[in-house]
Short mmCIF file of C-alpha atoms and ligand atoms in Angstrom, two decimals:
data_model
loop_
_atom_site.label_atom_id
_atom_site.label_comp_id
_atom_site.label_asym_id
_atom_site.label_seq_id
_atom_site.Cartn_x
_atom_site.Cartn_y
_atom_site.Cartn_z
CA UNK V 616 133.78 111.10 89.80
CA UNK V 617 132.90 110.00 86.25
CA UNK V 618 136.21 107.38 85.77
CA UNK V 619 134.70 105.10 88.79
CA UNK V 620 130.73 105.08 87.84
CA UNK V 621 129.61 101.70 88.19
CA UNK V 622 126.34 100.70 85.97
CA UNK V 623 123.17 101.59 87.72
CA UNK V 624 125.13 105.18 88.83
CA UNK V 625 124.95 105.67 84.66
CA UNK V 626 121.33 104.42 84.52
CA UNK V 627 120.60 106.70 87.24
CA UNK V 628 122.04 109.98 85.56
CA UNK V 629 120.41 109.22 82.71
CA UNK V 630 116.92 109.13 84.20
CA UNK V 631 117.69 111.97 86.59
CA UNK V 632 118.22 115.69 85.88
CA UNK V 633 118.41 116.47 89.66
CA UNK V 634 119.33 113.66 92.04
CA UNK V 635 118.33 115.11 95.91
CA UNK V 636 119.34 112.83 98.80
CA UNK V 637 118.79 113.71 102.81
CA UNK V 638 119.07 117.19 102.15
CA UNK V 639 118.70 119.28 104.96
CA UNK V 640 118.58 123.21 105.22
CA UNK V 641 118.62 124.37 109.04
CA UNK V 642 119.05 128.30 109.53
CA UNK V 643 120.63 129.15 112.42
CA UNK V 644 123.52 129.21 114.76
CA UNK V 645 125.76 126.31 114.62
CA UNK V 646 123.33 124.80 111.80
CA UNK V 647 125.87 122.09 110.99
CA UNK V 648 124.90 119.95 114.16
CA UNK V 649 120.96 119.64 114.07
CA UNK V 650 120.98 117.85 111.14
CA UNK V 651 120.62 113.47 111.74
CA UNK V 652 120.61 114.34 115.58
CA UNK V 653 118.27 114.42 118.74
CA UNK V 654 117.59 117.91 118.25
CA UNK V 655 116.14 117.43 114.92
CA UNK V 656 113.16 115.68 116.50
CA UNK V 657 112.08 118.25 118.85
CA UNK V 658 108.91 120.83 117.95
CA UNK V 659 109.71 123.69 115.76
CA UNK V 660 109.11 126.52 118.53
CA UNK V 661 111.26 124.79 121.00
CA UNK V 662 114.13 124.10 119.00
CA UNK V 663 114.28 127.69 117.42
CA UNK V 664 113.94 128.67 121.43
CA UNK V 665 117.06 126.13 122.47
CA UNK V 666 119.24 126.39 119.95
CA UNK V 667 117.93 129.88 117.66
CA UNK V 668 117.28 127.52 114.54
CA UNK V 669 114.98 126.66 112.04
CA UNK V 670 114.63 123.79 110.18
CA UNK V 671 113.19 124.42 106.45
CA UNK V 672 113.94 121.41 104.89
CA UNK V 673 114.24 118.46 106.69
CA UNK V 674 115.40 114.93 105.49
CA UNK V 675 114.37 115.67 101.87
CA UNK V 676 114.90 113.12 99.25
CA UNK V 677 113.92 112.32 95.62
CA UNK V 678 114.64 112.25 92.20
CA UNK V 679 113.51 115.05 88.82
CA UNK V 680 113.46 112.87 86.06
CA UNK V 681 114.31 114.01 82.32
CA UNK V 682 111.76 116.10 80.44
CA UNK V 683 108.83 115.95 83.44
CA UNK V 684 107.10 118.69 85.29
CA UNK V 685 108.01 118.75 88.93
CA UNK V 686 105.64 120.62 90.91
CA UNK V 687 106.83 121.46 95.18
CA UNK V 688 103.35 122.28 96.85
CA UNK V 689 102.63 123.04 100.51
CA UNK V 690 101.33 125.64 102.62
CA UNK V 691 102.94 128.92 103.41
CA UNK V 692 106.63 128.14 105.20
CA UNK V 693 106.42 124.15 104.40
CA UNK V 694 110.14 125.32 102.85
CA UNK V 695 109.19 125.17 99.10
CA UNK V 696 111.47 128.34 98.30
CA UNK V 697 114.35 127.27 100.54
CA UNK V 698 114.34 123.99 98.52
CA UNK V 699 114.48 125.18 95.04
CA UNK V 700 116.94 127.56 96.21
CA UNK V 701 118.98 125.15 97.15
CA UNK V 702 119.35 122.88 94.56
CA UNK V 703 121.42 125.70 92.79
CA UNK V 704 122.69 126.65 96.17
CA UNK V 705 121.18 130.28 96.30
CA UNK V 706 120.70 128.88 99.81
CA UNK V 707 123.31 126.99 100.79
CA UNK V 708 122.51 123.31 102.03
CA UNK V 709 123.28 122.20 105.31
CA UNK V 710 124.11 118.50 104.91
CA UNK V 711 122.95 115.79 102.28
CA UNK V 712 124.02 114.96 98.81
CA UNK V 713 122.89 116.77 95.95
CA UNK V 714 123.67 116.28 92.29
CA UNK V 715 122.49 117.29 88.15
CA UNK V 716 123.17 115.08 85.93
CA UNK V 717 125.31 113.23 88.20
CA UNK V 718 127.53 116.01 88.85
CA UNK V 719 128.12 116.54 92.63
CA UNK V 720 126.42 120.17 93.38
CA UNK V 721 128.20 120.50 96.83
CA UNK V 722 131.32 120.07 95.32
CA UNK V 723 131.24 123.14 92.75
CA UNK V 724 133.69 126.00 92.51
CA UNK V 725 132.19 129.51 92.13
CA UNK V 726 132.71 129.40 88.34
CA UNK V 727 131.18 126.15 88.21
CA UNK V 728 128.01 127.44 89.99
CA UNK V 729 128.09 130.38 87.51
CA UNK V 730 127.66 127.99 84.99
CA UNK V 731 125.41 126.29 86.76
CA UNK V 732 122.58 129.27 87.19
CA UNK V 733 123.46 130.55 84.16
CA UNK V 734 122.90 128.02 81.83
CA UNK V 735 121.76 125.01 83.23
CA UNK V 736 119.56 125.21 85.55
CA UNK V 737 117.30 129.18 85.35
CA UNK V 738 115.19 130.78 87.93
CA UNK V 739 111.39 132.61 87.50
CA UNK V 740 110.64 134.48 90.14
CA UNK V 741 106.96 135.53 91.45
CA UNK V 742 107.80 139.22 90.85
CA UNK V 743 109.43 138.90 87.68
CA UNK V 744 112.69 140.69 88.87
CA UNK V 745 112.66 142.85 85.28
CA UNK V 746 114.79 145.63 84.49
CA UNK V 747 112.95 148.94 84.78
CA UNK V 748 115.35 150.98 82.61
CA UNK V 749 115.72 148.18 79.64
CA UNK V 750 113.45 147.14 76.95
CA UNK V 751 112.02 144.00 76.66
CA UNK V 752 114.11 142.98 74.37
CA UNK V 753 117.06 143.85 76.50
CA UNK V 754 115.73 142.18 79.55
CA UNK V 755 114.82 138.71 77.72
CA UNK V 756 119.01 139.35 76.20
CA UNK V 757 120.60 140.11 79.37
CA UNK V 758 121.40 136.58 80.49
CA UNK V 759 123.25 136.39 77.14
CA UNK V 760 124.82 139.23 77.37
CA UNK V 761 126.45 137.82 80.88
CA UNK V 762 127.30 135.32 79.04
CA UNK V 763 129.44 137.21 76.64
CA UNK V 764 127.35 136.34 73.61
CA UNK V 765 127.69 138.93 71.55
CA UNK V 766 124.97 141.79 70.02
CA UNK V 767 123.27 140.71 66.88
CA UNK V 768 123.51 137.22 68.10
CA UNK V 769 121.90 137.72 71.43
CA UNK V 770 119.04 140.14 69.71
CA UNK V 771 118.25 137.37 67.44
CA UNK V 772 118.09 134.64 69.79
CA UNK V 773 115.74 136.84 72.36
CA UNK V 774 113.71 137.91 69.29
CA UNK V 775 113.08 134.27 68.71
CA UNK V 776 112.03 133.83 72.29
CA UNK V 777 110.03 136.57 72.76
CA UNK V 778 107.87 135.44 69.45
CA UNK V 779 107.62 131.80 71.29
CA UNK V 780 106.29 133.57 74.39
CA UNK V 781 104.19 135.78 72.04
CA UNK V 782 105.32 138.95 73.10
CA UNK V 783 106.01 139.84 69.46
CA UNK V 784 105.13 143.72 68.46
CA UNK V 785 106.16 144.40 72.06
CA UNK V 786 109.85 144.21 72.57
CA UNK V 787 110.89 147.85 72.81
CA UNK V 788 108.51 148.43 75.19
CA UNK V 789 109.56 149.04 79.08
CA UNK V 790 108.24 146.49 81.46
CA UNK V 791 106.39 149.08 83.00
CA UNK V 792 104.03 149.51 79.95
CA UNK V 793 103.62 145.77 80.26
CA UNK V 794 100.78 143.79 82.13
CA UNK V 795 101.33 141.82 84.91
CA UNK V 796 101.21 138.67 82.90
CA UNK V 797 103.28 140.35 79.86
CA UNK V 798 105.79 140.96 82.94
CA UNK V 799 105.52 137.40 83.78
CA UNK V 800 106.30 136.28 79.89
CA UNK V 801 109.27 138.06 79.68
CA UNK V 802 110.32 136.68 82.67
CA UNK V 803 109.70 133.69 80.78
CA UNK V 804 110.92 134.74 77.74
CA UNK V 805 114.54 135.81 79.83
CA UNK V 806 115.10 132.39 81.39
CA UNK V 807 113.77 130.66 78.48
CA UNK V 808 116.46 133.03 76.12
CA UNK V 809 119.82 131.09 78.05
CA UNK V 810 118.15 127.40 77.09
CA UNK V 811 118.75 125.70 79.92
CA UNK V 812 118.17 122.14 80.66
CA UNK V 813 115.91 122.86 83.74
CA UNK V 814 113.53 125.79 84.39
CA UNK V 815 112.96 126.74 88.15
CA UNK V 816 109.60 128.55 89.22
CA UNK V 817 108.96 130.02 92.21
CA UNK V 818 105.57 130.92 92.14
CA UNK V 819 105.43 132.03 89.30
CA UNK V 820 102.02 133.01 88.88
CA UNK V 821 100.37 134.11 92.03
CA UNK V 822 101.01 137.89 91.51
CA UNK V 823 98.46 137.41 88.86
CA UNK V 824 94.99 137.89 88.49
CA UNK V 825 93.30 134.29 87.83
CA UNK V 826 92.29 134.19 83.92
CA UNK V 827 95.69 135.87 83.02
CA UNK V 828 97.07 132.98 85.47
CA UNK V 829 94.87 130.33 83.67
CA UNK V 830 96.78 131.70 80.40
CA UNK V 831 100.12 131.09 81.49
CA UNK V 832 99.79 127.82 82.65
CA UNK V 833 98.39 126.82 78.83
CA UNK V 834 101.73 128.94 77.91
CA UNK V 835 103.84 126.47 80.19
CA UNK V 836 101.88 123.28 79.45
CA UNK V 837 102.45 124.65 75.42
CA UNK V 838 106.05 125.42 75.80
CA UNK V 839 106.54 122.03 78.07
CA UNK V 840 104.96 119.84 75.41
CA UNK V 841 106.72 121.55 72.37
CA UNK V 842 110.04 121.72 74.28
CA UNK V 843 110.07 118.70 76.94
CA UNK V 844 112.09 121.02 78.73
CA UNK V 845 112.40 119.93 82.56
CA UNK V 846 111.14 121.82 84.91
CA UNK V 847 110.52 122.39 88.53
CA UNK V 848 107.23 124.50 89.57
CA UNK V 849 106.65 125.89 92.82
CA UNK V 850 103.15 126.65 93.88
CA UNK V 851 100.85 126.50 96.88
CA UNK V 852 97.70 126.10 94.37
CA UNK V 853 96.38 122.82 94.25
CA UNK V 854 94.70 123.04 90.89
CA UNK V 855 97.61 124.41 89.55
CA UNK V 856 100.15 121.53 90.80
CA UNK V 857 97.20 118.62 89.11
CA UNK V 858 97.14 120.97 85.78
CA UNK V 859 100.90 120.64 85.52
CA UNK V 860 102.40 118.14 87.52
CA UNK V 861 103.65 115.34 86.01
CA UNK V 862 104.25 114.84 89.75
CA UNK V 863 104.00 116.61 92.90
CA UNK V 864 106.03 116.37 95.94
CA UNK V 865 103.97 117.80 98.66
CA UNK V 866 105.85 119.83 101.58
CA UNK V 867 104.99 119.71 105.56
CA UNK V 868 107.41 121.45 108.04
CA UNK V 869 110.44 120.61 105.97
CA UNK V 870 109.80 117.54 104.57
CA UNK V 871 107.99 115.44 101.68
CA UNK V 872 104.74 113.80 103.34
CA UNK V 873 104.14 112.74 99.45
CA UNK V 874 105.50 112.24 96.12
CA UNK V 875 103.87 110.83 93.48
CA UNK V 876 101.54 111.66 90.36
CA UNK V 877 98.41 114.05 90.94
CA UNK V 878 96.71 110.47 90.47
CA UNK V 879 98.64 108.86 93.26
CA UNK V 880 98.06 111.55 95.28
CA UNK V 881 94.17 112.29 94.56
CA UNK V 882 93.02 108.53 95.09
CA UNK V 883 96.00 107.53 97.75
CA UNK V 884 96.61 110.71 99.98
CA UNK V 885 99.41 109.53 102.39
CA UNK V 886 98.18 111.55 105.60
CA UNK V 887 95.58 113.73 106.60
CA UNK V 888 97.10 116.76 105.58
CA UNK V 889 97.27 115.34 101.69
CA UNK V 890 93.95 114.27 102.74
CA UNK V 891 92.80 117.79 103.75
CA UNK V 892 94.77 119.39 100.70
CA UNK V 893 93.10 117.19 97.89
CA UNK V 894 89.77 117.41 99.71
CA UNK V 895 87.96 119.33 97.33
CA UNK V 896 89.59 117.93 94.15
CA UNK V 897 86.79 116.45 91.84
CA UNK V 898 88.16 112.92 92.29
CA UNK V 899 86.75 111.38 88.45
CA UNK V 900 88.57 113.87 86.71
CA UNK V 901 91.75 113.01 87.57
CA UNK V 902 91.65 108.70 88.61
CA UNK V 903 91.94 107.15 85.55
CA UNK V 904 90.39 103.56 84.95
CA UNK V 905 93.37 101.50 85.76
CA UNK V 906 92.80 102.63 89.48
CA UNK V 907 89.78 102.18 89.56
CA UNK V 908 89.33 98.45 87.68
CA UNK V 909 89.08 94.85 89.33
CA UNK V 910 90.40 91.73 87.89
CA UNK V 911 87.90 90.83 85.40
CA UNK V 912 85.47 87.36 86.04
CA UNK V 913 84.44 84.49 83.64
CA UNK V 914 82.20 85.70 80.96
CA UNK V 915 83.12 89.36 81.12
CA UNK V 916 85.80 88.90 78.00
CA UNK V 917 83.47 90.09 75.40
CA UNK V 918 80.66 92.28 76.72
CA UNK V 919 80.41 95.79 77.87
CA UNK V 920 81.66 99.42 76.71
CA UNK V 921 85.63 99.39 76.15
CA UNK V 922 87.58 102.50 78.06
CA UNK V 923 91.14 103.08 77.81
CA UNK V 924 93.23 102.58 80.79
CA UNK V 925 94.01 106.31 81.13
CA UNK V 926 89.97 107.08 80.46
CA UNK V 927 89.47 109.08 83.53
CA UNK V 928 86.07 107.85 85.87
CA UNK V 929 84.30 110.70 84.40
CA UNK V 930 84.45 109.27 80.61
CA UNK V 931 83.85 105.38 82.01
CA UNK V 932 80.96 106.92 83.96
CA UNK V 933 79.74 108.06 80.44
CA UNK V 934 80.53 104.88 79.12
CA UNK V 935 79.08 102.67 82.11
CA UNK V 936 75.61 104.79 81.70
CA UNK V 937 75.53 104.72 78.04
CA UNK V 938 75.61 100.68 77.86
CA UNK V 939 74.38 99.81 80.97
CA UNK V 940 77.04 97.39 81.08
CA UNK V 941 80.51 97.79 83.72
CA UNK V 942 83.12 98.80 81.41
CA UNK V 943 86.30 96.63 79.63
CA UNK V 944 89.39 98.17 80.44
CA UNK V 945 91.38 97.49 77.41
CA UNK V 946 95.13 97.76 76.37
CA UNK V 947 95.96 97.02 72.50
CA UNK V 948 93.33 94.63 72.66
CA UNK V 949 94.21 93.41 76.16
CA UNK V 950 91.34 92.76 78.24
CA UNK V 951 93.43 94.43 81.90
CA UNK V 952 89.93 94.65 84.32
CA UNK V 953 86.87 95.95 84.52
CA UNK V 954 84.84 98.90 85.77
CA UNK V 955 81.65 98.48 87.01
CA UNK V 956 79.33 101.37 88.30
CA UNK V 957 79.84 100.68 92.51
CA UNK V 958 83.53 100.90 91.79
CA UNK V 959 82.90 104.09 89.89
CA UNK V 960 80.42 105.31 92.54
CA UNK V 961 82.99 104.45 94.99
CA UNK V 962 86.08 106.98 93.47
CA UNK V 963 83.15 109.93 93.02
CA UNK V 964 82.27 109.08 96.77
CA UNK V 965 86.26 108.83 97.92
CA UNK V 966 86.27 105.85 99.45
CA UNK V 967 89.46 103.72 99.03
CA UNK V 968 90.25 102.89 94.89
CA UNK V 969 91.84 99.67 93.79
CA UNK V 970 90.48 97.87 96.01
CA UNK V 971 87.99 94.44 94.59
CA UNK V 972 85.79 95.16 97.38
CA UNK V 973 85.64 98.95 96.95
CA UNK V 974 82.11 98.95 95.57
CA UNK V 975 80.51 96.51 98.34
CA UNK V 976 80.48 99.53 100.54
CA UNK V 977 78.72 102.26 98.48
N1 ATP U 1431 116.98 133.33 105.72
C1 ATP U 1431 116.22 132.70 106.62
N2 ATP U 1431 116.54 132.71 107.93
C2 ATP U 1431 115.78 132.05 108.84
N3 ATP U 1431 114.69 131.36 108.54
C3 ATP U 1431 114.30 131.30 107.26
C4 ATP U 1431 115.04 131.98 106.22
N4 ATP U 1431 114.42 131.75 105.04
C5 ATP U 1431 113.34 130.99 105.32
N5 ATP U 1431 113.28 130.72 106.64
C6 ATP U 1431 112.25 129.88 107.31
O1 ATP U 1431 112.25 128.61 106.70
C7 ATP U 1431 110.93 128.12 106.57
C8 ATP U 1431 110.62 127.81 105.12
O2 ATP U 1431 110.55 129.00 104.37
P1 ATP U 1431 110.30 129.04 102.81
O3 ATP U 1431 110.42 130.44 102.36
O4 ATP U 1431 111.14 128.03 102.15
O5 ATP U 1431 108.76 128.56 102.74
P2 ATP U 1431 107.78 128.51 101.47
O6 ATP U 1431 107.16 127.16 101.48
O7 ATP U 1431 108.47 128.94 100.26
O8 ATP U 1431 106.66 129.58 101.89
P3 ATP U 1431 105.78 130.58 100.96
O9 ATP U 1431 104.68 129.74 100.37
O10 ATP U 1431 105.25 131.57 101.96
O11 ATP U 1431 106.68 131.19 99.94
C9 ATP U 1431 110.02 129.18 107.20
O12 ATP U 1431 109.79 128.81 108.53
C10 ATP U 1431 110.87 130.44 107.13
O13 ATP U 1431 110.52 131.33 108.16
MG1 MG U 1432 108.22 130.55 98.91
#
């Protein structure tokens, strides 16, 4: 496929680590013809009842760009798992087209998949999946070691990981005499030791009490903004998807009711049930200014506080009270809108952002 590619295909691959079009997972009997058809529209319960099937993902599409944070949230059975899974095909997919770096997924040979898990794309898993009889520095070296590399190399490149992960001191321990979140590191540490282009997490963190939890999530933001290593982040914690997310695709019976940034999502949820998820987010610490500003009138130019156009509301609110003056949203200099205290009022109160006449109604 790479002698025909026209122009925007190369743009695209570029951009793209994983490129995800109408993929569909039914399990079932006779999967192969729900897919695009009149069953596919009927209720969950009465399809699995007519035909023994179930739809987990349904219709999915989008794109995981280059060095971002993907985050696939939803409630219990939305099909998060079944997702992830497939785009290495631990589950195989039941129709769509599916792609990394522009190479066809669907199309792969067993070796090729090998590769694929083994290097390019590795897996996290909620409950660590360690090695009871091996030392941690073992378990960080095995996917090396299936890989052929050989001893002293492997050693030093899992000794190097397991200091990044800061697990040094520790690596001839068994993962038994570990914590739950030194578990969870060398899980890290083990997919980290291959250096893959992509890191998959399923949940990585909810077998784990909530300040160890809090911890690893500073170790993945760390290790994401030293590395700008892409990666795709299961979880069905809200707080955790806006900590991380560079964007979230939120899950419902299958498919994506929303993708977007935890911004897009907090200020503009697309249904109720992004509307019920996001509920209890506190909405001016995560909509920045540029939501929130109008076009600017005559003989605002020059007067006011200035706020950055990524200052979340919280900060303008600061800025608005401080000065008693609405707020300059400025750019290098740029005058881009302005923020005055009923459109601030408004985001705290969650009525609709971005909108001039926002603040008439608060
Ligand atoms: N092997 C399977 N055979 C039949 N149905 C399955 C299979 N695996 C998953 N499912 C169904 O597919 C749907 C999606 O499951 P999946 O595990 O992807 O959800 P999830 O979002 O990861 O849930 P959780 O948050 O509980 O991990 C569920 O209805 C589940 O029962
Ligand atoms: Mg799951």
């Amino acid at each position: 496929m790479s002698t025909s590619m026209t122009k925007e295909e190369t743009v695209q691959d570029t951009a793209s680590v994983f490129s995800v079009r109408n993929l569909w997972k039914v399990f079932g009997p006779k999967a192969e013809r729900i897919p695009n058809g009149e069953l596919a529209e009927l209720p969950a319960d009465e399809l699995r009842r007519r035909t023994g099937c179930t739809v987990a993902v349904r219709d999915v599409s989008f794109d995981v760009r280059q060095g971002e944070v993907f985050v696939v949230m939803g409630l219990s059975g939305s099909g998060k798992s079944t997702l992830v899974r497939c785009l290495t095909r631990l589950i195989e997919p039941t129709s769509g087209v599916l792609e990394i770096d522009g190479e066809d997924v669907l199309a792969m040979d067993k070796a090729r998949l090998r590769e694929l898990r083994r290097h390019r794309a590795a897996m996290v898993f909620q409950h660590f999946g360690l090695l009871p009889h091996r030392s941690v520095l073992d378990n960080v070296a095995y996917g090396l070691e299936i890989q052929g590399v050989d001893r002293l190399e492997r050693r030093a490149q899992a000794m190097k990981v397991i200091a990044k992960v800061g697990l040094e001191g520790m690596e001839h321990r068994r993962p038994t005499q570990l914590s739950g979140g030194q578990q969870q590191r060398v899980g890290l540490a083990r997919a980290l030791a291959v250096d893959p282009e992509v890191l998959l997490f399923d949940e990585p963190f909810s077998a784990l009490d909530p300040l160890i939890r809090r911890d690893m999530q500073e170790e993945v933001i760390r290790l994401h903004r030293e590395e700008g290593r892409t990666m795709i982040f299961i979880t069905h914690d809200l707080n955790e998807a806006l900590r991380l997310g560079d964007r979230i695709a939120l899950m419902r019976d299958g498919a994506i009711v929303q993708c977007g940034s935890p911004e897009e999502i907090v200020a503009a949820p697309a249904d109720d049930y992004v509307r019920d998820f996001v509920r209890d987010v506190p909405r001016e610490q995560v909509i920045t200014a540029r939501t929130a500003m109008r076009p600017a009138r005559d003989g605002e130019a020059g007067v006011g506080p200035e706020v950055t156009p990524l200052s979340t509301v919280a900060t303008a609110i600061e800025a608005v009270a401080r000065d008693g003056a609405p707020a300059r949203v400025m750019d290098d200099g740029k005058l881009l809108g302005i923020v005055d205290h009923e459109a601030l009022l408004a985001v705290v109160a969650g009525l609709d952002t971005a909108s001039p006449k926002a603040g008439a109604a608060a």
